[in-house]
Coordinates of C-alpha atoms and ligand atoms in Angstrom, one line a residue:
X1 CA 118.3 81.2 76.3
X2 CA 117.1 82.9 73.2
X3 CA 117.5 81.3 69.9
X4 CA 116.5 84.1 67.2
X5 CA 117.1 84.3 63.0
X6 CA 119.2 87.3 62.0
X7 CA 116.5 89.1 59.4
X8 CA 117.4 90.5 55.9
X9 CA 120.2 88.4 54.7
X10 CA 120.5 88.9 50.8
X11 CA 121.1 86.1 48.3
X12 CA 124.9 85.3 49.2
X13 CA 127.5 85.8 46.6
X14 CA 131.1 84.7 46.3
X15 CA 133.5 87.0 47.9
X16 CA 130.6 88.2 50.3
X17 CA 131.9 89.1 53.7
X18 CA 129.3 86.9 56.3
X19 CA 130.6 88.8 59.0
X20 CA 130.1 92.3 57.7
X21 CA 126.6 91.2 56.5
X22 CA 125.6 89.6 59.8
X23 CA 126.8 92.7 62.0
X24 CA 124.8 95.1 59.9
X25 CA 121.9 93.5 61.0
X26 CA 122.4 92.3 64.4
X27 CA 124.4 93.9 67.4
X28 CA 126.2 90.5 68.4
X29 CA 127.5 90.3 72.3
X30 CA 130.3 88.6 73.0
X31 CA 128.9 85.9 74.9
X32 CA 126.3 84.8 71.8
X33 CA 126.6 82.1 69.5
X34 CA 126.3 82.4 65.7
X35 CA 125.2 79.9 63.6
X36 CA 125.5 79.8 60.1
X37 CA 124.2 77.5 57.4
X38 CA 126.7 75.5 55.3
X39 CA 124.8 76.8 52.7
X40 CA 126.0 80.8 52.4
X41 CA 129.7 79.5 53.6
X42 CA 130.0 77.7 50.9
X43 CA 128.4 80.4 48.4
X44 CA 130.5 82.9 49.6
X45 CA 133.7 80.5 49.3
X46 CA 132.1 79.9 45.8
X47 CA 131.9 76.2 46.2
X48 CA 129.1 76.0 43.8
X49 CA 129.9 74.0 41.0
X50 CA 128.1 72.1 38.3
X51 CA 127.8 68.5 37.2
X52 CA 130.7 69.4 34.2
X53 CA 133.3 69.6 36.3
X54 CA 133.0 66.2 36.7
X55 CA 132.8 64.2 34.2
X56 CA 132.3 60.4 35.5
X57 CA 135.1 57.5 35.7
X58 CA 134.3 53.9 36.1
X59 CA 133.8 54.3 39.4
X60 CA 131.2 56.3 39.4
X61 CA 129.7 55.0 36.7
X62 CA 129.3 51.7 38.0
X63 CA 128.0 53.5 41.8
X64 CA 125.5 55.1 39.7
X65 CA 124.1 52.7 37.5
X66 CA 123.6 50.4 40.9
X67 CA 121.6 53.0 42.5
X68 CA 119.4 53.3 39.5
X69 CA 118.9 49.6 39.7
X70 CA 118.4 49.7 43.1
X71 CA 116.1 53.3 43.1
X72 CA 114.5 52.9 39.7
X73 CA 115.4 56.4 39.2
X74 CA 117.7 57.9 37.0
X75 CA 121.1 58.8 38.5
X76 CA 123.7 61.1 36.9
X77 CA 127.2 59.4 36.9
X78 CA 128.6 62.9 37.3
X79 CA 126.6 63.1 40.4
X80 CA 129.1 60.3 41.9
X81 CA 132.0 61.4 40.2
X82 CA 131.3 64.5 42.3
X83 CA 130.5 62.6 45.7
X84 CA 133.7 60.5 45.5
X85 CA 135.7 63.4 44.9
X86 CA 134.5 65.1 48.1
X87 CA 135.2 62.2 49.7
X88 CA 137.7 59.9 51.3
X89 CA 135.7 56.9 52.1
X90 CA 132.5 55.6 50.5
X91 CA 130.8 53.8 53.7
X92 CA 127.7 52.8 51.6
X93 CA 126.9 52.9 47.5
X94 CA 124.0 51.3 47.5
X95 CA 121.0 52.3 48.5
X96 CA 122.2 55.6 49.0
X97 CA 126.0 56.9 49.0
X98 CA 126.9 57.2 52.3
X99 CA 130.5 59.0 52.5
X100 CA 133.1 60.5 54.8
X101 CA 133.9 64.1 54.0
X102 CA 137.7 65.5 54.0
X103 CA 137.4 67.1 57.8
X104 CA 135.8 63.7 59.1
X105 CA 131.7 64.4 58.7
X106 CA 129.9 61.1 57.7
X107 CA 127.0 62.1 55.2
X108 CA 125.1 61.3 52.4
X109 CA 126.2 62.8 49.1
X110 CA 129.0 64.2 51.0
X111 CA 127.0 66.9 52.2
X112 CA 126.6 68.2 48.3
X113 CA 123.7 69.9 48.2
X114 CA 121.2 70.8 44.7
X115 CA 118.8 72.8 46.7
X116 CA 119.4 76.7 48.0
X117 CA 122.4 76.0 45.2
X118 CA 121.5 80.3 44.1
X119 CA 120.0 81.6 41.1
X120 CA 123.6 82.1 38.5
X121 CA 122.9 78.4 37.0
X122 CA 124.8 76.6 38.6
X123 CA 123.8 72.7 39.6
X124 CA 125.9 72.0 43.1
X125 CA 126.8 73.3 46.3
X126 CA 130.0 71.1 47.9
X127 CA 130.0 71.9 51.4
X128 CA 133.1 73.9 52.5
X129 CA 136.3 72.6 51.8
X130 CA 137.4 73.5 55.8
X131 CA 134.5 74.3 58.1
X132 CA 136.8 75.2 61.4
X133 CA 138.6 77.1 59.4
X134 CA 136.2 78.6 58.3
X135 CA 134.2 79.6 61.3
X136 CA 137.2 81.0 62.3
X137 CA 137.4 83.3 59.5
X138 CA 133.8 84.8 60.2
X139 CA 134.5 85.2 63.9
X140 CA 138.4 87.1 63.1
X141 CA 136.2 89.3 60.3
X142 CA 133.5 90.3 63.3
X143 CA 133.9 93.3 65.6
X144 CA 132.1 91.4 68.5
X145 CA 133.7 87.7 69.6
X146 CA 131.3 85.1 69.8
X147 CA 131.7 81.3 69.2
X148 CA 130.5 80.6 65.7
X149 CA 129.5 77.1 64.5
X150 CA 128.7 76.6 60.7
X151 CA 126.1 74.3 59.9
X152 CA 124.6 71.8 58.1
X153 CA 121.2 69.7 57.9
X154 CA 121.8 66.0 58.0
X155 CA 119.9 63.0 58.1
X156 CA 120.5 60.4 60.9
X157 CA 120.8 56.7 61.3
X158 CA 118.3 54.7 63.6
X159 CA 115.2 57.7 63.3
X160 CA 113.5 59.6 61.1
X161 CA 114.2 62.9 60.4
X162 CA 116.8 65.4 59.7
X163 CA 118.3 67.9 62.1
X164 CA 121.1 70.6 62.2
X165 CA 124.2 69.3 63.1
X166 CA 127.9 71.0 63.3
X167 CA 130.0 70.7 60.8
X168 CA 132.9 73.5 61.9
X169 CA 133.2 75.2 65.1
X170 CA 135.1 78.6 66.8
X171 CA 135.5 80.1 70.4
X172 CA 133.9 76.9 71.8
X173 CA 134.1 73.7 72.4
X174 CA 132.7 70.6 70.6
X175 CA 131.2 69.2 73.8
X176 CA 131.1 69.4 77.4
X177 CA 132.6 66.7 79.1
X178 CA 130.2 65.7 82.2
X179 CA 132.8 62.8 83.2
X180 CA 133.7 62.7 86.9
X181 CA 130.9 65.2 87.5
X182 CA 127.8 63.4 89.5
X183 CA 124.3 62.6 89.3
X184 CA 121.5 63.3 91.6
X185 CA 122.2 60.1 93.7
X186 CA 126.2 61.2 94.0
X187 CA 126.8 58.6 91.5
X188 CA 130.2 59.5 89.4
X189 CA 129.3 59.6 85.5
X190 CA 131.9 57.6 83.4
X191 CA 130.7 57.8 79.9
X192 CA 128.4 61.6 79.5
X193 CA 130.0 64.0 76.9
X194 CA 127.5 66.3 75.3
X195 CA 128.0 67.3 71.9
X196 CA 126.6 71.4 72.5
X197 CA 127.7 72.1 69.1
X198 CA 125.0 69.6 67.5
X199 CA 122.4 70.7 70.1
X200 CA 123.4 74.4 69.2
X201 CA 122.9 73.7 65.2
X202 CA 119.8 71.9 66.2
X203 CA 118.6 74.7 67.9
X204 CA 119.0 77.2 65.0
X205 CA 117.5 74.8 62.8
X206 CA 114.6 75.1 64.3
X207 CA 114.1 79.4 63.5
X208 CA 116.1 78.8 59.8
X209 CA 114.3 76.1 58.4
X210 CA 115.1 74.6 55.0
X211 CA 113.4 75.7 52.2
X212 CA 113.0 79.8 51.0
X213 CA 112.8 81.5 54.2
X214 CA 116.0 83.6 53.6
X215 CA 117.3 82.6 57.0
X216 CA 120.6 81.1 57.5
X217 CA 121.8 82.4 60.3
X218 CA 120.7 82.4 63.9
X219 CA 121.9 83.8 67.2
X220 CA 121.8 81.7 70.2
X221 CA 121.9 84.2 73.5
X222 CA 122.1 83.8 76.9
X223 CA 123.2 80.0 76.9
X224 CA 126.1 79.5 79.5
X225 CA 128.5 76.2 78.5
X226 CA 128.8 76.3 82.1
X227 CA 132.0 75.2 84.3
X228 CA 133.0 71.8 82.4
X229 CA 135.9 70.3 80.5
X230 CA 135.2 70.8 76.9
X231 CA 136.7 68.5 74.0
X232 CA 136.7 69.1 70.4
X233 CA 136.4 65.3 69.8
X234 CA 132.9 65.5 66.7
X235 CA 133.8 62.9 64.7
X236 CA 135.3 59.2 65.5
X237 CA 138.0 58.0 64.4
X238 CA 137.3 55.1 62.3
X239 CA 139.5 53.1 64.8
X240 CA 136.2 53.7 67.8
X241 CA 134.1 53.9 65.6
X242 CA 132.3 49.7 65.1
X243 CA 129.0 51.2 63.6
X244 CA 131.2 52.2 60.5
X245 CA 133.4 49.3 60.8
X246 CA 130.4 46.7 60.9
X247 CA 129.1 49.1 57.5
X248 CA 132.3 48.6 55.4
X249 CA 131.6 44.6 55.3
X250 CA 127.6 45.2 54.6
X251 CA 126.4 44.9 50.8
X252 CA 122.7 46.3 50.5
X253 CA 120.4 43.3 49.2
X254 CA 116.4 44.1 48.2
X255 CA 114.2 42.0 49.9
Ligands
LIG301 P1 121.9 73.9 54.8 O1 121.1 73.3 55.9 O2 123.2 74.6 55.2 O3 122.1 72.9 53.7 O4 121.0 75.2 54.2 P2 119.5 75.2 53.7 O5 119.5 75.0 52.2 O6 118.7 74.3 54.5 O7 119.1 76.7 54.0 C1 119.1 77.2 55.3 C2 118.4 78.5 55.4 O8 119.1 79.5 54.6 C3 117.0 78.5 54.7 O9 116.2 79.5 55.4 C4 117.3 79.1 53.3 O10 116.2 79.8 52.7 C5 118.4 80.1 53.6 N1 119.3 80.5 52.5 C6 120.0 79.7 51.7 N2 120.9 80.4 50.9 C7 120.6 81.7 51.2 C8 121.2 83.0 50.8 O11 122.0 83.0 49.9 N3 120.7 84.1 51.3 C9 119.7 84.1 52.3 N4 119.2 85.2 52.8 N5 119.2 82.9 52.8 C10 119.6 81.8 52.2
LIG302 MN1 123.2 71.2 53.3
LIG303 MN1 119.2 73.0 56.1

């Protein structure tokens, strides 16, 4: 496959049609994949916002004067106000805020981000309110029909490191399902489901980068999903999911 960065994107604006700007500077086939950063869907859905339109309760106040405690760094209280309003479960508030987003994405900050925020003053940039949705909305706006997947970079637990990861998906699948299919020694696989979408926004990661390239969006070509079961299963449900479970009864301690 070839994984390429669509050139000559301008500084996104609210209102902007991604789809219109993509296709005027790429002839997308129907078979590609489009990935877009988080970043521009969000400026175009104008989901910037600034640390006023939050002005902190106790709760936030309390979460922020812990993590300056904790980080010896100052924290803004409106900062938190803004994470627990994007959120509807804090997992972790200390060292870090580690939160569950509205659609079911587990990050830090709730994905908000203060870099790549745009150049009009503004502090914020809360991730978009419905990612699916709107993935779906660039690929119904584009003349060709490939699978679109919006973006996001994100930190992980266990390693070092952040990667891409998908945070809203259209035209494909979430993963493949390799169940039932069978190894090189004919044995069955019971557990394998492959999550393409992540390894797709890994992928385009990898030609966007994160700082002031001008490059947030990428075209995957020439990659089959191949003849599989696909799921739209991303994100567990708290009921499956014991890493978050074991979390909720975890209080961070300096040692
Ligand atoms: P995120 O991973 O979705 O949070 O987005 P990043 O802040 O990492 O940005 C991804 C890529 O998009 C980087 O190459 C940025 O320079 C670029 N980028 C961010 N905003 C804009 C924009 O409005 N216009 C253009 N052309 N590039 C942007
Ligand atoms: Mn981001
Ligand atoms: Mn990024």
């Amino acid at each position: 496959m070839d994984v390429f960065a669509v050139p000559g994107l301008p500084e996104v604006r609210p209102g902007d049609d991604l789809a219109a700007l993509v296709e005027s500077r790429a002839d997308l086939r129907d078979d590609d994949v489009l990935l877009v950063a988080s970043t521009v869907v969000s400026k175009a859905e104008d989901r910037r916002a600034d640390l006023d339109d939050f002005p902190a309760g106790p709760r936030a106040k309390e979460i922020a004067e812990r993590l300056e405690a904790v980080s010896g760094e100052e924290k803004d209280p409106r900062f938190a106000q803004a994470v627990l309003e994007e959120s509807t479960e804090i997992i972790m508030d200390a060292p870090f805020l580690l939160t569950a987003t509205r659609f079911g994405h587990v990050g830090v900050n709730a994905g908000i981000d203060r870099s790549n925020v745009g150049d009009e003053g503004h502090d914020l940039l809360l991730l978009p309110e419905r990612p699916s949705e709107s993935a779906d909305r660039i690929r119904r706006n584009l003349s060709a029909d490939p699978a679109v997947i919006v973006t996001d970079t994100s930190g992980r637990p266990f390693r070092h490191g952040q990667r891409g990861v998908a945070i809203g998906w259209s035209g494909i699948p979430a993963s493949r399902d390799w169940r039932g299919e069978t190894d090189r020694d004919g044995h069955e696989l019971e557990v394998t489901v492959e999550a393409v979408v992540d390894e797709l926004a890994a992928a385009a990661n990898l030609v966007t980068g994160e700082g002031d390239d001008g490059l947030p969006v990428a075209v995957v070509r020439d990659w089959e999903f191949g003849n599989h079961e696909g799921s739209d299963n991303l994100y567990r449900d708290v009921d499956g999911d014991f890493v978050r479970q074991a979390l909720r009864g975890w209080e961070f301690a300096r040692n």
